[in-house]
């Protein structure tokens, strides 16, 4: 069991403690050709924290942080948490409508944004009900009339005591796509953030201060936040950030920054393999000791191919935004069976239940995975949802697993309408609702279709209105309609026109039948 003092601030643990204990000169962040030590990170965090406080941000306030994987994203999140606020990192691909929903739902008081990502914030701004301040990091010369990140930092005091938060105060909020379409704000306390490092990272990865965590999961993805912020900083180690997820940039960063733990999703590892089949000859990757994979199931083929070219094991894992990080994984020091995800992470319990009755199933029988552990599940302003999933502390993420006789858990499929493509969670009904707005569409069903590169792709089955004719131009038009309305990764890569959709006797679309059809 993990015990933390009642009064604790995650930033004191992740940054200030290292300076008190003599690790101030360790590199905390590598980015391009820059190295930011723990002491320098502390100074930036203090300045940003003071600046936000001067703007009026108070303990408990939510602050949106909208950046690619750059040092300013880490500085901003830690600054918010250090003054007792709640950091709300936002995916950079989100469109104005999506941002508007999230920011209003969270009642955020400020937005800190990279200038390249300002336009969607500006488009949303007239509808934002609670935002008092926008702070812009100018890196691309985009014109604006908001607060300047650099000027705020320059003008602010560099001394800041961490706000005396309690371990159950909120530190981090991450929005996640549910199956119903509206994203839900998963909320996490100072204790939760530390617990991901003190359970999964400590036991499965055994990090030391010599480790360099690198990779390309976005920081607003709980997986990326853990891998590239919480874990390296918890252990006095380093993080290597790469702004674009390009495989070549990633391998270059491994060589230049000495990455030892490479984090990505299966699509990312497959891209490295296909674009750099001889990557270990092209780049010096001798610093690597381990790879971490999550977001979608890792296939044994990707595991074997990566091992044979790069000489390291990829540790597959499954987590959720609600649990904040991985709760099933293999460990760095054990024989890995790539056909299974692994064992419950120390501190977490897993069981397999009957989807209809909720009763526990025997080993060997496929059923719904239920999990509980030191990170719990809670949503901002959704007490009813909390009760539903939280009975006895068990959370049911919606995946079908089998627990084998040896205790290993093997992933089978999703049980619901959530599509997981290249690590992105895409609610089928959200895409359906957008396609239905199009004049040519009468009915639509959206499901995941298996895909070697992406795990699954979004596929739309469309019944057209009388008069509309199916052709390639219409496919492109429908795809663009989704891309222009939602984050572009949600668009249907395949569109199939059909006369009718399969329905139950009560008229519900039988998406399961469509999913099964795609799997044959
Ligand atoms: O997708 C996953 O497996 C995952 C892993 C860690 C944190 C969050 C998520 C969704």
Coordinates of C-alpha atoms and ligand atoms in Angstrom, one line a residue:
X1 CA 0.0 0.0 0.0
X2 CA 1.1 3.5 -0.8
X3 CA 1.1 6.1 2.0
X4 CA 1.6 9.8 1.6
X5 CA 1.6 12.6 4.1
X6 CA -1.7 14.4 4.4
X7 CA -0.1 17.6 3.2
X8 CA 1.8 17.2 0.0
X9 CA 2.3 19.1 -3.2
X10 CA 3.2 17.0 -6.2
X11 CA 5.6 19.7 -7.5
X12 CA 7.5 19.7 -4.3
X13 CA 8.0 15.9 -4.8
X14 CA 8.9 16.1 -8.5
X15 CA 11.1 19.1 -8.5
X16 CA 12.0 20.9 -5.3
X17 CA 12.9 17.7 -3.4
X18 CA 15.6 16.9 -5.9
X19 CA 17.2 20.3 -5.3
X20 CA 17.1 19.8 -1.5
X21 CA 18.7 16.4 -1.9
X22 CA 21.5 17.6 -4.2
X23 CA 20.2 16.7 -7.6
X24 CA 19.7 20.2 -8.8
X25 CA 22.3 19.9 -11.6
X26 CA 20.7 16.7 -13.1
X27 CA 19.1 17.4 -16.5
X28 CA 15.3 17.3 -16.1
X29 CA 14.4 18.1 -19.7
X30 CA 16.2 17.6 -23.0
X31 CA 14.6 19.4 -25.9
X32 CA 16.3 19.9 -29.3
X33 CA 19.8 21.1 -28.3
X34 CA 18.7 22.5 -24.9
X35 CA 19.2 21.0 -21.5
X36 CA 17.1 22.2 -18.6
X37 CA 18.4 21.2 -15.1
X38 CA 16.2 20.7 -12.1
X39 CA 17.4 24.0 -10.7
X40 CA 16.5 25.8 -14.0
X41 CA 13.1 24.0 -14.1
X42 CA 12.4 25.1 -10.6
X43 CA 13.1 28.7 -11.4
X44 CA 10.8 28.6 -14.5
X45 CA 8.1 26.9 -12.6
X46 CA 8.4 29.5 -9.8
X47 CA 8.2 32.4 -12.2
X48 CA 5.2 31.0 -14.0
X49 CA 3.5 30.1 -10.8
X50 CA 3.9 33.7 -9.5
X51 CA 2.8 35.1 -12.8
X52 CA -0.4 33.1 -12.8
X53 CA -1.1 34.0 -9.2
X54 CA -0.6 37.7 -10.1
X55 CA -3.1 37.3 -12.9
X56 CA -5.6 36.0 -10.3
X57 CA -5.4 32.3 -10.6
X58 CA -6.2 30.8 -7.2
X59 CA -5.9 27.4 -5.5
X60 CA -8.4 25.0 -7.0
X61 CA -8.7 26.9 -10.3
X62 CA -8.5 24.9 -13.5
X63 CA -6.0 26.2 -16.1
X64 CA -5.9 24.8 -19.6
X65 CA -2.5 24.1 -21.0
X66 CA -2.4 23.7 -24.8
X67 CA 1.0 22.8 -26.2
X68 CA 2.8 20.3 -28.3
X69 CA 5.4 18.3 -26.3
X70 CA 7.6 21.3 -25.4
X71 CA 9.2 22.3 -22.1
X72 CA 6.7 25.2 -21.7
X73 CA 4.0 22.6 -21.4
X74 CA 5.7 20.9 -18.4
X75 CA 6.6 24.3 -16.8
X76 CA 3.0 25.5 -17.1
X77 CA 1.4 22.3 -15.7
X78 CA 3.8 22.3 -12.8
X79 CA 3.4 26.0 -12.1
X80 CA -0.4 25.6 -11.9
X81 CA -0.1 22.7 -9.5
X82 CA 2.5 24.4 -7.4
X83 CA 0.1 27.2 -6.6
X84 CA -2.6 24.7 -5.8
X85 CA -4.4 24.8 -9.1
X86 CA -5.5 22.0 -11.4
X87 CA -3.6 21.6 -14.7
X88 CA -5.8 20.7 -17.6
X89 CA -3.6 19.7 -20.6
X90 CA -5.5 19.9 -23.9
X91 CA -4.9 17.8 -27.0
X92 CA -3.5 20.0 -29.7
X93 CA -5.8 18.6 -32.4
X94 CA -9.0 19.7 -30.7
X95 CA -11.2 22.0 -32.6
X96 CA -12.9 25.2 -31.2
X97 CA -16.3 23.4 -30.5
X98 CA -14.5 20.6 -28.6
X99 CA -12.4 23.1 -26.6
X100 CA -15.5 25.2 -25.9
X101 CA -17.2 22.2 -24.3
X102 CA -14.2 21.2 -22.2
X103 CA -13.3 24.6 -21.0
X104 CA -16.9 25.5 -20.1
X105 CA -17.5 22.2 -18.5
X106 CA -14.3 22.5 -16.4
X107 CA -15.0 26.2 -15.7
X108 CA -11.4 27.0 -16.4
X109 CA -10.2 30.4 -15.5
X110 CA -7.2 30.7 -17.8
X111 CA -5.6 29.2 -20.9
X112 CA -1.9 29.0 -21.5
X113 CA -1.3 28.2 -25.2
X114 CA 1.4 27.9 -27.8
X115 CA 1.0 30.5 -30.5
X116 CA 0.5 27.9 -33.3
X117 CA -2.5 26.5 -31.4
X118 CA -4.1 29.9 -30.5
X119 CA -6.5 30.0 -33.4
X120 CA -8.9 27.4 -32.1
X121 CA -8.9 29.0 -28.7
X122 CA -9.7 32.4 -30.3
X123 CA -12.5 30.8 -32.3
X124 CA -13.9 29.4 -29.0
X125 CA -13.3 32.5 -27.0
X126 CA -16.7 34.3 -27.5
X127 CA -18.4 31.2 -26.1
X128 CA -16.1 30.7 -23.1
X129 CA -17.9 31.6 -19.9
X130 CA -15.2 31.6 -17.3
X131 CA -11.8 32.3 -18.9
X132 CA -10.3 35.6 -17.6
X133 CA -6.8 35.3 -19.1
X134 CA -5.1 33.9 -22.1
X135 CA -1.3 33.5 -22.0
X136 CA 0.5 32.9 -25.3
X137 CA 4.0 31.4 -25.8
X138 CA 5.3 33.2 -28.9
X139 CA 7.4 30.8 -30.8
X140 CA 6.2 31.3 -34.4
X141 CA 5.6 35.1 -34.5
X142 CA 1.8 34.8 -34.4
X143 CA 0.3 38.2 -33.8
X144 CA -1.9 38.5 -30.7
X145 CA -3.1 40.8 -28.0
X146 CA -3.0 38.5 -25.0
X147 CA -0.4 38.1 -22.2
X148 CA 3.0 37.0 -23.4
X149 CA 4.4 33.9 -21.8
X150 CA 8.0 35.2 -22.0
X151 CA 7.2 38.6 -20.7
X152 CA 5.3 37.2 -17.7
X153 CA 8.2 34.9 -16.9
X154 CA 10.8 37.7 -17.2
X155 CA 8.8 40.0 -14.9
X156 CA 7.9 37.4 -12.2
X157 CA 9.6 36.6 -9.0
X158 CA 11.7 33.4 -9.0
X159 CA 11.0 32.4 -5.4
X160 CA 7.8 30.4 -4.7
X161 CA 6.8 28.1 -1.9
X162 CA 4.6 25.3 -2.9
X163 CA 1.0 25.8 -1.9
X164 CA 0.1 23.6 1.0
X165 CA -2.2 21.3 -0.8
X166 CA -3.6 18.1 0.8
X167 CA -2.9 14.8 -0.9
X168 CA -6.6 14.5 -1.9
X169 CA -6.7 18.0 -3.5
X170 CA -7.0 18.0 -7.3
X171 CA -3.8 18.4 -9.3
X172 CA -4.7 17.2 -12.8
X173 CA -7.7 16.9 -15.0
X174 CA -7.8 15.0 -18.3
X175 CA -10.7 14.8 -20.6
X176 CA -11.5 11.4 -22.1
X177 CA -13.9 10.4 -24.8
X178 CA -16.7 8.2 -23.4
X179 CA -18.8 6.0 -25.7
X180 CA -21.7 8.5 -25.4
X181 CA -19.8 11.2 -27.3
X182 CA -19.4 14.0 -24.7
X183 CA -15.9 13.9 -23.2
X184 CA -15.7 13.5 -19.4
X185 CA -13.2 15.2 -17.2
X186 CA -11.2 12.6 -15.2
X187 CA -9.9 14.2 -12.1
X188 CA -6.7 13.3 -10.3
X189 CA -5.3 14.3 -7.0
X190 CA -1.7 15.0 -5.9
X191 CA -1.7 11.5 -4.4
X192 CA -2.9 9.9 -7.7
X193 CA -0.1 11.5 -9.8
X194 CA 2.6 10.2 -7.4
X195 CA 0.9 6.8 -7.1
X196 CA 1.4 6.1 -10.8
X197 CA 5.1 6.5 -10.4
X198 CA 5.3 4.6 -7.2
X199 CA 3.4 1.6 -8.5
X200 CA 3.7 1.0 -12.2
X201 CA 6.9 2.9 -12.9
X202 CA 8.8 1.8 -9.8
X203 CA 7.9 -1.9 -10.0
X204 CA 7.7 -2.5 -13.8
X205 CA 10.5 -0.2 -15.0
X206 CA 12.8 0.3 -11.9
X207 CA 14.0 3.7 -13.0
X208 CA 17.1 5.4 -11.7
X209 CA 18.3 9.0 -12.0
X210 CA 20.5 7.9 -15.0
X211 CA 17.4 7.0 -17.0
X212 CA 16.2 9.2 -19.9
X213 CA 12.5 8.8 -20.8
X214 CA 11.8 9.7 -24.3
X215 CA 9.1 9.2 -26.9
X216 CA 6.2 10.7 -28.7
X217 CA 2.9 10.2 -26.7
X218 CA 1.3 13.6 -26.4
X219 CA 1.6 15.1 -22.9
X220 CA -2.2 15.6 -22.6
X221 CA -2.7 11.8 -23.0
X222 CA -2.5 10.3 -19.5
X223 CA 0.0 7.8 -20.9
X224 CA 2.3 10.6 -22.2
X225 CA 1.9 12.7 -19.0
X226 CA 3.1 9.7 -16.9
X227 CA 5.9 8.6 -19.2
X228 CA 7.3 12.0 -20.0
X229 CA 6.5 14.2 -16.9
X230 CA 5.7 12.2 -13.7
X231 CA 8.0 9.2 -14.1
X232 CA 11.3 11.0 -15.0
X233 CA 10.7 13.7 -12.5
X234 CA 9.7 11.4 -9.7
X235 CA 13.1 9.5 -10.0
X236 CA 15.4 12.5 -10.6
X237 CA 15.8 11.2 -14.1
X238 CA 15.4 13.1 -17.5
X239 CA 12.7 13.5 -20.1
X240 CA 13.5 13.9 -23.8
X241 CA 10.8 15.8 -25.5
X242 CA 10.2 15.7 -29.3
X243 CA 7.8 18.3 -30.7
X244 CA 6.6 16.3 -33.7
X245 CA 5.9 12.6 -33.6
X246 CA 8.1 11.9 -36.6
X247 CA 10.0 8.6 -36.3
X248 CA 13.3 10.1 -37.6
X249 CA 13.1 12.9 -35.0
X250 CA 12.5 10.4 -32.4
X251 CA 15.5 8.2 -33.3
X252 CA 17.6 11.3 -33.5
X253 CA 16.6 12.3 -30.0
X254 CA 17.4 8.8 -28.8
X255 CA 21.0 9.3 -30.1
X256 CA 21.4 12.9 -29.0
X257 CA 19.8 12.7 -25.6
X258 CA 20.7 9.1 -24.7
X259 CA 17.2 7.9 -24.3
X260 CA 17.0 4.7 -22.3
X261 CA 13.2 4.1 -22.0
X262 CA 11.4 4.8 -25.3
X263 CA 7.7 5.3 -25.0
X264 CA 5.2 5.2 -27.9
X265 CA 2.1 3.4 -29.1
X266 CA 2.1 0.4 -31.4
X267 CA 1.4 2.6 -34.4
X268 CA 4.5 4.7 -33.5
X269 CA 6.7 1.6 -33.2
X270 CA 5.4 0.3 -36.5
X271 CA 6.2 3.6 -38.2
X272 CA 9.7 3.5 -36.8
X273 CA 10.1 0.0 -38.2
X274 CA 8.7 0.8 -41.6
X275 CA 10.5 4.1 -42.1
X276 CA 13.7 3.0 -40.5
X277 CA 14.1 -0.7 -41.1
X278 CA 17.8 -0.4 -40.4
X279 CA 17.4 2.3 -37.7
X280 CA 20.0 0.7 -35.4
X281 CA 22.6 1.2 -38.1
X282 CA 21.4 4.7 -39.0
X283 CA 21.4 6.0 -35.4
X284 CA 23.3 5.3 -32.2
X285 CA 20.5 3.7 -30.1
X286 CA 22.8 1.9 -27.7
X287 CA 21.4 3.8 -24.8
X288 CA 18.0 2.1 -25.1
X289 CA 17.2 -0.4 -22.4
X290 CA 13.4 -0.7 -22.7
X291 CA 10.4 0.3 -24.7
X292 CA 6.9 1.1 -23.3
X293 CA 3.8 0.6 -25.4
X294 CA 0.1 1.4 -24.6
X295 CA -2.9 3.0 -26.2
X296 CA -3.8 0.0 -28.2
X297 CA -2.8 -3.7 -28.0
X298 CA 0.7 -4.5 -29.1
X299 CA 0.9 -7.4 -31.5
X300 CA 3.6 -10.2 -31.0
X301 CA 4.8 -9.3 -34.6
X302 CA 5.6 -5.7 -33.6
X303 CA 7.2 -6.9 -30.4
X304 CA 9.4 -9.4 -32.3
X305 CA 10.4 -7.1 -35.1
X306 CA 11.3 -4.3 -32.7
X307 CA 13.4 -6.6 -30.6
X308 CA 15.2 -8.0 -33.5
X309 CA 16.1 -4.5 -35.0
X310 CA 16.5 -2.5 -31.8
X311 CA 17.4 -5.2 -29.3
X312 CA 14.9 -4.2 -26.6
X313 CA 11.7 -5.6 -25.2
X314 CA 8.6 -3.5 -25.6
X315 CA 6.6 -3.7 -22.4
X316 CA 2.9 -3.6 -23.4
X317 CA 0.5 -2.1 -20.9
X318 CA -3.1 -1.1 -20.6
X319 CA -4.3 1.8 -18.6
X320 CA -7.1 4.4 -18.8
X321 CA -7.3 8.1 -18.3
X322 CA -9.5 7.4 -15.3
X323 CA -6.9 5.3 -13.6
X324 CA -4.3 7.8 -14.8
X325 CA -1.8 5.2 -16.0
X326 CA -1.0 1.5 -16.6
X327 CA -2.5 -1.2 -14.4
X328 CA -1.6 -4.4 -16.4
X329 CA 1.9 -4.9 -17.7
X330 CA 4.9 -7.2 -17.7
X331 CA 7.9 -6.2 -15.7
X332 CA 11.3 -5.2 -17.0
X333 CA 13.0 -8.2 -15.4
X334 CA 10.7 -11.0 -16.5
X335 CA 10.3 -13.3 -19.4
X336 CA 7.8 -11.5 -21.6
X337 CA 5.0 -13.4 -23.3
X338 CA 4.0 -11.0 -26.1
X339 CA 0.7 -12.7 -26.7
X340 CA -0.5 -11.4 -23.2
X341 CA -0.6 -7.9 -21.9
X342 CA 0.9 -9.0 -18.6
X343 CA 0.0 -9.2 -14.9
X344 CA -1.8 -6.7 -12.7
X345 CA 0.7 -4.0 -11.7
X346 CA 1.7 -4.3 -8.0
X347 CA -1.0 -2.4 -6.0
X348 CA -3.8 -3.1 -8.5
X349 CA -6.3 -5.9 -8.5
X350 CA -7.9 -7.2 -11.6
X351 CA -10.8 -9.6 -12.1
X352 CA -12.9 -10.8 -15.1
X353 CA -16.7 -10.5 -14.7
X354 CA -19.7 -11.6 -16.6
X355 CA -20.8 -8.7 -18.8
X356 CA -24.5 -9.5 -18.1
X357 CA -24.5 -10.5 -14.4
X358 CA -21.4 -8.8 -13.1
X359 CA -20.4 -12.1 -11.4
X360 CA -16.8 -13.1 -11.2
X361 CA -15.7 -15.6 -13.9
X362 CA -13.2 -18.4 -13.7
X363 CA -9.7 -18.2 -15.1
X364 CA -9.8 -19.0 -18.8
X365 CA -13.2 -17.5 -19.4
X366 CA -13.4 -14.3 -21.5
X367 CA -15.3 -11.4 -19.8
X368 CA -15.2 -7.8 -18.9
X369 CA -12.1 -6.6 -17.1
X370 CA -12.6 -4.9 -13.8
X371 CA -9.8 -3.1 -12.0
X372 CA -9.1 -1.3 -8.7
X373 CA -6.0 0.1 -7.1
X374 CA -4.3 3.2 -5.7
X375 CA -5.5 5.5 -8.4
X376 CA -9.3 5.7 -8.4
X377 CA -11.8 6.8 -10.9
X378 CA -13.7 10.1 -10.5
X379 CA -15.2 12.5 -12.9
X380 CA -15.6 16.3 -12.7
X381 CA -19.3 17.1 -12.1
X382 CA -20.5 13.5 -12.9
X383 CA -21.4 12.0 -9.5
X384 CA -23.9 9.6 -11.1
X385 CA -21.3 8.2 -13.4
X386 CA -18.9 7.9 -10.5
X387 CA -21.4 5.8 -8.6
X388 CA -22.0 3.5 -11.6
X389 CA -18.3 2.7 -12.1
X390 CA -17.1 3.0 -8.6
X391 CA -19.1 0.4 -6.8
X392 CA -16.7 -1.2 -4.3
X393 CA -13.9 0.8 -6.0
X394 CA -13.9 -1.4 -9.2
X395 CA -13.7 0.4 -12.5
X396 CA -14.8 -1.3 -15.7
X397 CA -13.0 0.2 -18.7
X398 CA -15.0 -1.8 -21.3
X399 CA -12.4 -4.3 -22.5
X400 CA -12.8 -8.0 -22.9
X401 CA -9.9 -10.0 -21.4
X402 CA -9.1 -13.6 -20.4
X403 CA -7.1 -14.3 -17.3
X404 CA -5.0 -17.4 -18.0
X405 CA -4.2 -20.1 -15.4
X406 CA -0.7 -18.5 -14.8
X407 CA -2.4 -15.2 -13.9
X408 CA -1.4 -13.4 -17.1
X409 CA -4.2 -11.3 -18.7
X410 CA -4.8 -11.5 -22.4
X411 CA -6.7 -8.8 -24.3
X412 CA -9.5 -9.9 -26.6
X413 CA -11.5 -6.9 -27.8
X414 CA -13.5 -3.8 -26.8
X415 CA -17.0 -4.4 -25.6
X416 CA -18.5 -1.1 -26.6
X417 CA -18.6 1.7 -29.2
X418 CA -15.3 3.2 -28.4
X419 CA -12.8 2.9 -31.3
X420 CA -9.1 2.9 -30.5
X421 CA -7.1 4.0 -33.5
X422 CA -3.4 4.9 -33.3
X423 CA -3.9 5.3 -29.6
X424 CA -6.7 7.8 -29.9
X425 CA -10.0 7.0 -28.3
X426 CA -12.8 7.8 -30.7
X427 CA -16.4 7.5 -29.7
X428 CA -18.3 6.0 -32.7
X429 CA -21.6 7.9 -31.7
X430 CA -19.8 11.3 -31.8
X431 CA -18.7 10.7 -35.4
X432 CA -22.2 9.4 -36.3
X433 CA -23.7 12.6 -35.0
X434 CA -21.5 14.7 -37.2
X435 CA -22.1 12.6 -40.3
X436 CA -25.8 12.7 -39.7
X437 CA -25.7 16.5 -40.1
X438 CA -24.7 16.1 -43.7
X439 CA -27.6 16.6 -46.2
X440 CA -26.8 13.4 -48.1
X441 CA -26.9 11.1 -45.1
X442 CA -30.1 9.4 -43.9
X443 CA -28.7 6.9 -41.4
X444 CA -25.2 6.1 -40.3
X445 CA -23.3 3.6 -38.0
X446 CA -19.7 4.0 -37.1
X447 CA -17.5 1.1 -35.9
X448 CA -13.9 0.2 -35.6
X449 CA -12.4 -2.0 -38.3
X450 CA -9.2 -3.9 -37.8
X451 CA -6.1 -2.4 -39.3
X452 CA -2.5 -3.6 -39.2
X453 CA -0.9 -0.1 -38.8
X454 CA -3.4 1.6 -36.6
X455 CA -5.0 -1.2 -34.6
X456 CA -8.4 -0.1 -35.8
X457 CA -9.7 2.5 -38.1
X458 CA -12.9 4.4 -38.1
X459 CA -15.4 3.0 -40.6
X460 CA -18.8 4.5 -41.4
X461 CA -21.7 2.6 -42.9
X462 CA -23.9 5.2 -44.5
X463 CA -27.4 5.0 -45.9
X464 CA -28.0 7.9 -48.3
X465 CA -31.0 10.1 -48.6
X466 CA -33.1 9.6 -51.7
X467 CA -31.4 11.6 -54.5
X468 CA -27.9 11.4 -53.2
X469 CA -25.5 9.2 -55.2
X470 CA -22.6 7.3 -53.8
X471 CA -19.3 8.2 -55.3
X472 CA -15.7 9.0 -54.3
X473 CA -16.3 12.7 -54.2
X474 CA -19.1 12.2 -51.7
X475 CA -16.7 10.0 -49.6
X476 CA -14.2 12.8 -49.5
X477 CA -16.9 15.4 -48.7
X478 CA -18.1 13.3 -45.8
X479 CA -14.6 12.8 -44.5
X480 CA -13.8 16.5 -44.8
X481 CA -17.0 17.4 -43.0
X482 CA -15.8 15.3 -40.0
X483 CA -12.3 16.7 -40.2
X484 CA -13.6 20.2 -40.1
X485 CA -16.0 19.6 -37.2
X486 CA -14.0 17.3 -34.9
X487 CA -10.4 16.6 -34.2
X488 CA -9.2 15.4 -37.6
X489 CA -8.0 11.9 -36.3
X490 CA -11.7 11.1 -35.8
X491 CA -12.6 11.1 -39.5
X492 CA -13.8 7.8 -41.1
X493 CA -10.9 6.4 -43.1
X494 CA -13.4 4.1 -44.7
X495 CA -17.0 4.9 -45.8
X496 CA -19.3 2.1 -47.1
X497 CA -22.6 3.0 -48.6
X498 CA -25.3 0.5 -47.8
X499 CA -29.1 0.1 -48.4
X500 CA -29.9 -0.3 -44.7
X501 CA -28.4 -0.9 -41.3
X502 CA -28.9 -4.0 -39.3
X503 CA -31.3 -3.3 -36.3
X504 CA -32.6 -5.1 -33.3
X505 CA -36.3 -5.8 -32.8
X506 CA -36.5 -2.6 -30.8
X507 CA -34.9 -0.7 -33.6
X508 CA -31.4 -0.2 -32.2
X509 CA -28.5 -0.4 -34.6
X510 CA -26.7 -3.7 -34.2
X511 CA -23.2 -2.3 -34.2
X512 CA -21.9 -5.6 -32.9
X513 CA -22.9 -7.2 -36.1
X514 CA -21.1 -4.6 -38.2
X515 CA -18.0 -5.0 -36.0
X516 CA -18.1 -8.8 -36.4
X517 CA -18.5 -8.4 -40.1
X518 CA -15.3 -6.3 -40.2
X519 CA -13.4 -8.9 -38.3
X520 CA -14.1 -11.7 -40.7
Ligands
LIG1 O1 -4.5 3.5 -23.5 C1 -3.9 3.1 -22.5 O2 -3.5 1.9 -22.3 C2 -3.5 4.1 -21.4 C3 -2.3 3.9 -20.8 C4 -1.9 4.7 -19.8 C5 -2.7 5.8 -19.5 C6 -3.8 6.1 -20.1 C7 -4.2 5.2 -21.1 C8 -5.5 5.5 -21.8

